[in-house]
Amino acid sequence: QVACSLELYDATPGREFSVLDYLFNPNSTRAVSSFDPAPLEVLSQVFFSRLVPVAGGTTRTEQGITAKQLLLVTNTDQVYALDRRWVDPRRPRKQKLTQDEMEEGLVPYQDTLPLAPLSFATLDKQVLGARGVLVEPTRLESTCLLLVQGVDLFYTRLSPAKGFDSLEDDFNYVLLLLALAGLLAGSGALQYLSKQSALKQKWK
């Protein structure tokens, strides 16, 4: 299966005018009309996929901060969650990335999209007659809810960027409480010693 990724960017050249330009050099400015279409720069990239999608969607969170995933409904009645960075047309065709490219989260270009069994949102289940997905955000920015529609229904929650705003189920709350109690006790002891030291200084 061949997939083509396109992204549109505003290619309007930057214009920096000051008040002095308008007053003393009016020829350096030019009229701008809202009726003129903005020039566009189109980036494209072609990928090969071992999956055959029949429908799709994207993850959606409350603030839109979390990195998105593409939700591909396959012809095998499953849903595959593909990180958007894998279909980014800006992926450079080189193995050694620059510092700016690494900060952008880009990965080197490969013509075949990755296929990881653990990335199936439906896990090892099949949703008979899967034909679409519904996605709703939750109060947690890291999490959204997914409903797969078909003859069957499948419901789950997704965390595209892991649960960065929630604690793990096996989080050690007892250790946290002990650490807080230790900090409070240490703070109280230091405050007491400080007062005693100040009192001794006054009596000298």
PDB file of C-alpha atoms in Angstrom:
ATOM      1  CA  GLN A   1       0.000   0.000   0.000  1.00  0.00           C
ATOM      2  CA  VAL A   2       1.394   3.402  -1.042  1.00  0.00           C
ATOM      3  CA  ALA A   3       0.688   6.494   1.077  1.00  0.00           C
ATOM      4  CA  CYS A   4       1.486  10.120   0.280  1.00  0.00           C
ATOM      5  CA  SER A   5       1.893  12.700   3.031  1.00  0.00           C
ATOM      6  CA  LEU A   6       1.347  16.396   2.230  1.00  0.00           C
ATOM      7  CA  GLU A   7       1.786  19.484   4.380  1.00  0.00           C
ATOM      8  CA  LEU A   8       1.054  23.096   3.416  1.00  0.00           C
ATOM      9  CA  TYR A   9       3.094  26.006   4.738  1.00  0.00           C
ATOM     10  CA  ASP A  10       2.690  29.752   4.341  1.00  0.00           C
ATOM     11  CA  ALA A  11       5.541  30.861   2.066  1.00  0.00           C
ATOM     12  CA  THR A  12       4.928  34.592   2.447  1.00  0.00           C
ATOM     13  CA  PRO A  13       8.348  36.283   2.696  1.00  0.00           C
ATOM     14  CA  GLY A  14       8.995  38.070   5.946  1.00  0.00           C
ATOM     15  CA  ARG A  15       8.524  41.833   5.826  1.00  0.00           C
ATOM     16  CA  GLU A  16       9.866  44.048   8.573  1.00  0.00           C
ATOM     17  CA  PHE A  17       8.856  47.691   8.257  1.00  0.00           C
ATOM     18  CA  SER A  18       9.381  50.422  10.798  1.00  0.00           C
ATOM     19  CA  VAL A  19       7.578  53.714  11.276  1.00  0.00           C
ATOM     20  CA  LEU A  20      10.553  55.501   9.701  1.00  0.00           C
ATOM     21  CA  ASP A  21      10.114  53.444   6.523  1.00  0.00           C
ATOM     22  CA  TYR A  22       6.525  54.591   6.196  1.00  0.00           C
ATOM     23  CA  LEU A  23       7.416  58.247   6.855  1.00  0.00           C
ATOM     24  CA  PHE A  24      10.663  58.750   4.952  1.00  0.00           C
ATOM     25  CA  ASN A  25      10.871  55.891   2.473  1.00  0.00           C
ATOM     26  CA  PRO A  26       7.347  55.064   1.280  1.00  0.00           C
ATOM     27  CA  ASN A  27       8.711  53.317  -1.832  1.00  0.00           C
ATOM     28  CA  SER A  28      10.087  50.536   0.355  1.00  0.00           C
ATOM     29  CA  THR A  29       6.577  49.431   1.255  1.00  0.00           C
ATOM     30  CA  ARG A  30       4.010  47.767  -0.923  1.00  0.00           C
ATOM     31  CA  ALA A  31       0.291  47.376  -0.645  1.00  0.00           C
ATOM     32  CA  VAL A  32      -1.056  44.125   0.758  1.00  0.00           C
ATOM     33  CA  SER A  33      -4.562  42.956  -0.036  1.00  0.00           C
ATOM     34  CA  SER A  34      -6.531  40.346   1.863  1.00  0.00           C
ATOM     35  CA  PHE A  35      -7.931  39.208  -1.498  1.00  0.00           C
ATOM     36  CA  ASP A  36      -4.496  38.071  -2.671  1.00  0.00           C
ATOM     37  CA  PRO A  37      -3.980  34.376  -1.898  1.00  0.00           C
ATOM     38  CA  ALA A  38      -1.001  33.621   0.285  1.00  0.00           C
ATOM     39  CA  PRO A  39       1.799  31.752  -1.488  1.00  0.00           C
ATOM     40  CA  LEU A  40       2.013  28.171  -0.314  1.00  0.00           C
ATOM     41  CA  GLU A  41       4.900  25.789   0.043  1.00  0.00           C
ATOM     42  CA  VAL A  42       3.891  22.146  -0.314  1.00  0.00           C
ATOM     43  CA  LEU A  43       6.046  19.416   1.175  1.00  0.00           C
ATOM     44  CA  SER A  44       5.344  15.820   0.201  1.00  0.00           C
ATOM     45  CA  GLN A  45       6.744  12.409   0.937  1.00  0.00           C
ATOM     46  CA  VAL A  46       5.793   8.926  -0.243  1.00  0.00           C
ATOM     47  CA  PHE A  47       5.710   5.920   2.060  1.00  0.00           C
ATOM     48  CA  PHE A  48       4.941   2.230   1.732  1.00  0.00           C
ATOM     49  CA  SER A  49       2.706   0.549   4.284  1.00  0.00           C
ATOM     50  CA  ARG A  50       2.149  -3.119   5.010  1.00  0.00           C
ATOM     51  CA  LEU A  51      -1.309  -2.220   6.314  1.00  0.00           C
ATOM     52  CA  VAL A  52      -4.355  -1.647   4.103  1.00  0.00           C
ATOM     53  CA  PRO A  53      -6.435   1.119   5.737  1.00  0.00           C
ATOM     54  CA  VAL A  54     -10.155   1.391   4.983  1.00  0.00           C
ATOM     55  CA  ALA A  55     -10.890   4.333   7.317  1.00  0.00           C
ATOM     56  CA  GLY A  56      -9.028   6.542   9.721  1.00  0.00           C
ATOM     57  CA  GLY A  57      -8.920   9.314  12.260  1.00  0.00           C
ATOM     58  CA  THR A  58      -6.565  11.099  14.642  1.00  0.00           C
ATOM     59  CA  THR A  59      -6.201  11.309  18.384  1.00  0.00           C
ATOM     60  CA  ARG A  60      -7.526  14.470  20.020  1.00  0.00           C
ATOM     61  CA  THR A  61      -6.743  15.920  23.449  1.00  0.00           C
ATOM     62  CA  GLU A  62      -8.270  18.746  25.453  1.00  0.00           C
ATOM     63  CA  GLN A  63      -5.528  21.332  24.865  1.00  0.00           C
ATOM     64  CA  GLY A  64      -4.079  19.869  21.662  1.00  0.00           C
ATOM     65  CA  ILE A  65      -0.580  19.833  23.148  1.00  0.00           C
ATOM     66  CA  THR A  66       0.037  16.091  23.062  1.00  0.00           C
ATOM     67  CA  ALA A  67       1.642  14.655  19.936  1.00  0.00           C
ATOM     68  CA  LYS A  68      -0.972  13.169  17.622  1.00  0.00           C
ATOM     69  CA  GLN A  69      -1.355   9.646  16.338  1.00  0.00           C
ATOM     70  CA  LEU A  70      -3.053   8.498  13.157  1.00  0.00           C
ATOM     71  CA  LEU A  71      -5.692   5.852  13.790  1.00  0.00           C
ATOM     72  CA  LEU A  72      -5.845   3.503  10.816  1.00  0.00           C
ATOM     73  CA  VAL A  73      -8.790   1.126  10.529  1.00  0.00           C
ATOM     74  CA  THR A  74      -7.358  -1.821   8.605  1.00  0.00           C
ATOM     75  CA  ASN A  75      -8.969  -4.422   6.384  1.00  0.00           C
ATOM     76  CA  THR A  76      -8.271  -6.969   9.130  1.00  0.00           C
ATOM     77  CA  ASP A  77     -10.833  -5.235  11.424  1.00  0.00           C
ATOM     78  CA  GLN A  78      -8.178  -3.736  13.676  1.00  0.00           C
ATOM     79  CA  VAL A  79      -7.056  -0.190  14.502  1.00  0.00           C
ATOM     80  CA  TYR A  80      -3.385   0.724  14.264  1.00  0.00           C
ATOM     81  CA  ALA A  81      -2.041   3.815  16.070  1.00  0.00           C
ATOM     82  CA  LEU A  82       0.756   5.395  14.018  1.00  0.00           C
ATOM     83  CA  ASP A  83       2.771   8.291  15.425  1.00  0.00           C
ATOM     84  CA  ARG A  84       2.431  11.345  13.217  1.00  0.00           C
ATOM     85  CA  ARG A  85       6.204  11.844  13.100  1.00  0.00           C
ATOM     86  CA  TRP A  86       6.536   8.743  10.912  1.00  0.00           C
ATOM     87  CA  VAL A  87       4.541  10.394   8.106  1.00  0.00           C
ATOM     88  CA  ASP A  88       6.048  13.865   8.511  1.00  0.00           C
ATOM     89  CA  PRO A  89       7.102  15.004   5.007  1.00  0.00           C
ATOM     90  CA  ARG A  90       9.963  16.963   6.570  1.00  0.00           C
ATOM     91  CA  ARG A  91      11.787  13.749   7.485  1.00  0.00           C
ATOM     92  CA  PRO A  92      15.335  14.283   6.171  1.00  0.00           C
ATOM     93  CA  ARG A  93      16.865  11.802   3.741  1.00  0.00           C
ATOM     94  CA  LYS A  94      20.010  11.371   5.810  1.00  0.00           C
ATOM     95  CA  GLN A  95      20.979   9.394   8.866  1.00  0.00           C
ATOM     96  CA  LYS A  96      22.839  12.120  10.771  1.00  0.00           C
ATOM     97  CA  LEU A  97      20.434  14.806  11.972  1.00  0.00           C
ATOM     98  CA  THR A  98      21.283  18.385  12.852  1.00  0.00           C
ATOM     99  CA  GLN A  99      20.558  19.820  16.284  1.00  0.00           C
ATOM    100  CA  ASP A 100      17.534  21.727  14.955  1.00  0.00           C
ATOM    101  CA  GLU A 101      16.110  18.590  13.340  1.00  0.00           C
ATOM    102  CA  MET A 102      16.502  16.637  16.568  1.00  0.00           C
ATOM    103  CA  GLU A 103      14.764  19.409  18.518  1.00  0.00           C
ATOM    104  CA  GLU A 104      11.887  19.220  16.022  1.00  0.00           C
ATOM    105  CA  GLY A 105      11.566  15.518  16.770  1.00  0.00           C
ATOM    106  CA  LEU A 106      12.259  14.480  13.178  1.00  0.00           C
ATOM    107  CA  VAL A 107      13.450  10.984  12.327  1.00  0.00           C
ATOM    108  CA  PRO A 108      15.479   9.940   9.264  1.00  0.00           C
ATOM    109  CA  TYR A 109      13.410   9.034   6.219  1.00  0.00           C
ATOM    110  CA  GLN A 110      12.623   5.411   5.487  1.00  0.00           C
ATOM    111  CA  ASP A 111      10.347   4.444   2.646  1.00  0.00           C
ATOM    112  CA  THR A 112       8.505   1.774   4.677  1.00  0.00           C
ATOM    113  CA  LEU A 113       6.358   2.753   7.646  1.00  0.00           C
ATOM    114  CA  PRO A 114       7.074   0.811  10.847  1.00  0.00           C
ATOM    115  CA  LEU A 115       4.722  -1.948  11.922  1.00  0.00           C
ATOM    116  CA  ALA A 116       4.840  -2.733  15.645  1.00  0.00           C
ATOM    117  CA  PRO A 117       2.391  -5.303  17.039  1.00  0.00           C
ATOM    118  CA  LEU A 118       2.135  -3.375  20.321  1.00  0.00           C
ATOM    119  CA  SER A 119       0.882  -0.281  18.451  1.00  0.00           C
ATOM    120  CA  PHE A 120      -2.501  -1.813  17.638  1.00  0.00           C
ATOM    121  CA  ALA A 121      -5.080   0.148  19.641  1.00  0.00           C
ATOM    122  CA  THR A 122      -7.364  -2.883  19.526  1.00  0.00           C
ATOM    123  CA  LEU A 123      -4.572  -5.047  20.967  1.00  0.00           C
ATOM    124  CA  ASP A 124      -5.071  -8.633  19.805  1.00  0.00           C
ATOM    125  CA  LYS A 125      -8.814  -8.163  19.243  1.00  0.00           C
ATOM    126  CA  GLN A 126     -10.708  -7.821  15.971  1.00  0.00           C
ATOM    127  CA  VAL A 127     -13.760  -5.575  15.658  1.00  0.00           C
ATOM    128  CA  LEU A 128     -16.070  -7.284  13.198  1.00  0.00           C
ATOM    129  CA  GLY A 129     -16.974  -4.947  10.339  1.00  0.00           C
ATOM    130  CA  ALA A 130     -14.912  -2.034  11.711  1.00  0.00           C
ATOM    131  CA  ARG A 131     -15.754   0.998   9.608  1.00  0.00           C
ATOM    132  CA  GLY A 132     -14.816   4.070  11.644  1.00  0.00           C
ATOM    133  CA  VAL A 133     -13.534   5.551  14.888  1.00  0.00           C
ATOM    134  CA  LEU A 134     -14.792   8.188  17.319  1.00  0.00           C
ATOM    135  CA  VAL A 135     -12.278  10.040  19.496  1.00  0.00           C
ATOM    136  CA  GLU A 136     -13.044  12.241  22.509  1.00  0.00           C
ATOM    137  CA  PRO A 137     -10.599  14.088  24.799  1.00  0.00           C
ATOM    138  CA  THR A 138     -10.534  13.639  28.565  1.00  0.00           C
ATOM    139  CA  ARG A 139      -9.606  15.980  31.388  1.00  0.00           C
ATOM    140  CA  LEU A 140      -6.105  14.525  31.270  1.00  0.00           C
ATOM    141  CA  GLU A 141      -4.092  16.098  28.461  1.00  0.00           C
ATOM    142  CA  SER A 142      -2.206  12.861  27.878  1.00  0.00           C
ATOM    143  CA  THR A 143      -5.286  10.703  27.360  1.00  0.00           C
ATOM    144  CA  CYS A 144      -8.168  10.402  24.910  1.00  0.00           C
ATOM    145  CA  LEU A 145     -11.013   7.916  24.505  1.00  0.00           C
ATOM    146  CA  LEU A 146     -11.430   5.741  21.424  1.00  0.00           C
ATOM    147  CA  LEU A 147     -14.581   3.993  20.207  1.00  0.00           C
ATOM    148  CA  VAL A 148     -14.291   1.697  17.193  1.00  0.00           C
ATOM    149  CA  GLN A 149     -17.579   1.263  15.313  1.00  0.00           C
ATOM    150  CA  GLY A 150     -18.653  -1.736  13.313  1.00  0.00           C
ATOM    151  CA  VAL A 151     -20.852  -4.766  13.777  1.00  0.00           C
ATOM    152  CA  ASP A 152     -19.015  -4.977  17.094  1.00  0.00           C
ATOM    153  CA  LEU A 153     -17.948  -2.063  19.295  1.00  0.00           C
ATOM    154  CA  PHE A 154     -14.552  -1.626  20.918  1.00  0.00           C
ATOM    155  CA  TYR A 155     -13.808   0.999  23.565  1.00  0.00           C
ATOM    156  CA  THR A 156     -10.455   1.916  25.075  1.00  0.00           C
ATOM    157  CA  ARG A 157      -8.318   4.855  26.126  1.00  0.00           C
ATOM    158  CA  LEU A 158      -5.138   5.970  24.406  1.00  0.00           C
ATOM    159  CA  SER A 159      -2.085   7.847  25.657  1.00  0.00           C
ATOM    160  CA  PRO A 160      -0.151   8.916  22.530  1.00  0.00           C
ATOM    161  CA  ALA A 161       2.694  10.443  24.562  1.00  0.00           C
ATOM    162  CA  LYS A 162       2.399   8.090  27.551  1.00  0.00           C
ATOM    163  CA  GLY A 163       0.818   9.216  30.811  1.00  0.00           C
ATOM    164  CA  PHE A 164       3.026  12.215  31.487  1.00  0.00           C
ATOM    165  CA  ASP A 165       0.364  13.899  33.664  1.00  0.00           C
ATOM    166  CA  SER A 166      -0.720  10.893  35.713  1.00  0.00           C
ATOM    167  CA  LEU A 167       0.891   8.502  38.174  1.00  0.00           C
ATOM    168  CA  GLU A 168       1.507   4.839  37.500  1.00  0.00           C
ATOM    169  CA  ASP A 169      -0.739   2.269  39.144  1.00  0.00           C
ATOM    170  CA  ASP A 170       2.199   0.897  41.140  1.00  0.00           C
ATOM    171  CA  PHE A 171       3.351   4.322  42.363  1.00  0.00           C
ATOM    172  CA  ASN A 172       4.734   4.112  45.920  1.00  0.00           C
ATOM    173  CA  TYR A 173       2.480   6.508  47.847  1.00  0.00           C
ATOM    174  CA  VAL A 174       3.844   5.330  51.211  1.00  0.00           C
ATOM    175  CA  LEU A 175       7.379   6.334  50.256  1.00  0.00           C
ATOM    176  CA  LEU A 176       6.100   9.731  49.092  1.00  0.00           C
ATOM    177  CA  LEU A 177       4.308  10.321  52.417  1.00  0.00           C
ATOM    178  CA  LEU A 178       7.410   9.287  54.356  1.00  0.00           C
ATOM    179  CA  ALA A 179       9.556  11.659  52.295  1.00  0.00           C
ATOM    180  CA  LEU A 180       7.134  14.543  52.928  1.00  0.00           C
ATOM    181  CA  ALA A 181       7.029  13.745  56.643  1.00  0.00           C
ATOM    182  CA  GLY A 182      10.838  13.696  56.724  1.00  0.00           C
ATOM    183  CA  LEU A 183      11.021  17.067  54.989  1.00  0.00           C
ATOM    184  CA  LEU A 184       8.512  18.588  57.410  1.00  0.00           C
ATOM    185  CA  ALA A 185      10.384  17.189  60.415  1.00  0.00           C
ATOM    186  CA  GLY A 186      13.705  18.431  59.060  1.00  0.00           C
ATOM    187  CA  SER A 187      12.256  21.860  58.365  1.00  0.00           C
ATOM    188  CA  GLY A 188      10.835  22.082  61.892  1.00  0.00           C
ATOM    189  CA  ALA A 189      14.134  20.983  63.436  1.00  0.00           C
ATOM    190  CA  LEU A 190      16.117  23.540  61.449  1.00  0.00           C
ATOM    191  CA  GLN A 191      13.671  26.274  62.429  1.00  0.00           C
ATOM    192  CA  TYR A 192      13.996  25.335  66.115  1.00  0.00           C
ATOM    193  CA  LEU A 193      17.797  25.271  65.956  1.00  0.00           C
ATOM    194  CA  SER A 194      17.815  28.624  64.172  1.00  0.00           C
ATOM    195  CA  LYS A 195      15.683  30.198  66.910  1.00  0.00           C
ATOM    196  CA  GLN A 196      17.907  28.728  69.627  1.00  0.00           C
ATOM    197  CA  SER A 197      21.014  30.058  67.904  1.00  0.00           C
ATOM    198  CA  ALA A 198      19.478  33.519  67.553  1.00  0.00           C
ATOM    199  CA  LEU A 199      18.485  33.495  71.235  1.00  0.00           C
ATOM    200  CA  LYS A 200      22.029  32.590  72.316  1.00  0.00           C
ATOM    201  CA  GLN A 201      23.423  35.397  70.185  1.00  0.00           C
ATOM    202  CA  LYS A 202      21.172  37.897  71.976  1.00  0.00           C
ATOM    203  CA  TRP A 203      22.380  36.756  75.420  1.00  0.00           C
ATOM    204  CA  LYS A 204      26.031  37.203  74.503  1.00  0.00           C
TER     205      LYS A 204
END
